[in-house]
Amino acid sequence: VTGALVPSLSVIGLVTESSTLLDWGATLGSSQGWQFAVGVVFLVLVTALAAAGWKWSLRVQNVGFVLAALGLLVTAIVVLANSGEDFVTAFNSFANPITGDANSYQGVIDAAAKAGVNTDIGSDFSNTWPAFGAVIGFSIYAFYSTNLTGEVRQAGTWKTSAVMTGAAVINMIACVVMTAIFLHGFGSEFFASANAVNGTDAWPFAAPPFYVFLASIAGGSGVLAWFLGISIVKFGRCDSTNANSVARFS
């Protein structure tokens, strides 16, 4: 609810200039009552899906995976096609009515520098590995029961071990590739600055600097914002969100 739905509502509201969606995102993000209610709805839907049987559960999971994969692919294409100066122009055009600053892109970097943030530190594996550890740490509880119940059906076969190992490798590769695309497309200095000032007055947007938000700005499309928002909500989590975290700490 708070990790996918709230940011998506805020992103779509900003990009499409919908005050209704912005209000929904703000309310859902601040109200524990609404978070609980929507969480219960999702739990009921998941329970109903599980009760429908393995065939239907697998179909829905496959659809979710395809949507998430398409979301990553579309994000990569959009960011690569609108990288560098194109993204700076798109971001300034989007932000100007909100900030009143003709160069909001540089304004974010300047605000981070004023706050004492080192935005030009390069790559440092001593920072990267703890970030991976943090992501794995807060994700393991969601995955443990799923793997235990889903993989145990063929726990004694090499196929299961190979698939799980392969998935981990693919996950790592996707994370590294998307991180490189984000840093190239948005600018490493800006990307570090945006994450550093997020939650302060220097970041005046209702949505955090997640890839859905920045990619939607790069594409300049409300349709893109809807698609990326649905893809991350449908899948529950997206690997490029992890890449967002890793890039931030790297």
PDB file of C-alpha atoms in Angstrom, residues 78-92 105 181-187 218:
ATOM      1  CA  VAL A  78      12.163   5.805 -22.190  1.00  0.00           C
ATOM      2  CA  VAL A  79      15.082   6.799 -19.959  1.00  0.00           C
ATOM      3  CA  LEU A  80      17.705   5.909 -22.580  1.00  0.00           C
ATOM      4  CA  ALA A  81      15.776   7.747 -25.302  1.00  0.00           C
ATOM      5  CA  ASN A  82      15.345  10.857 -23.129  1.00  0.00           C
ATOM      6  CA  SER A  83      18.641  10.942 -21.262  1.00  0.00           C
ATOM      7  CA  GLY A  84      21.046  13.780 -20.580  1.00  0.00           C
ATOM      8  CA  GLU A  85      19.918  17.223 -21.759  1.00  0.00           C
ATOM      9  CA  ASP A  86      16.553  15.861 -22.888  1.00  0.00           C
ATOM     10  CA  PHE A  87      15.733  14.791 -19.338  1.00  0.00           C
ATOM     11  CA  VAL A  88      16.982  18.097 -17.897  1.00  0.00           C
ATOM     12  CA  THR A  89      14.674  19.986 -20.265  1.00  0.00           C
ATOM     13  CA  ALA A  90      11.720  17.713 -19.493  1.00  0.00           C
ATOM     14  CA  PHE A  91      12.275  17.963 -15.727  1.00  0.00           C
ATOM     15  CA  ASN A  92      12.595  21.755 -15.784  1.00  0.00           C
ATOM     16  CA  TYR A 105      17.141  20.409 -12.055  1.00  0.00           C
ATOM     17  CA  ILE A 181      20.547   3.297 -16.841  1.00  0.00           C
ATOM     18  CA  PHE A 182      19.184   5.537 -14.076  1.00  0.00           C
ATOM     19  CA  LEU A 183      22.545   7.138 -13.341  1.00  0.00           C
ATOM     20  CA  HIS A 184      23.202   7.689 -17.065  1.00  0.00           C
ATOM     21  CA  GLY A 185      19.726   8.924 -17.927  1.00  0.00           C
ATOM     22  CA  PHE A 186      18.992  11.183 -14.962  1.00  0.00           C
ATOM     23  CA  GLY A 187      22.552  12.187 -14.134  1.00  0.00           C
ATOM     24  CA  ALA A 218      11.206  11.891 -19.069  1.00  0.00           C
TER      25      ALA A 218
END
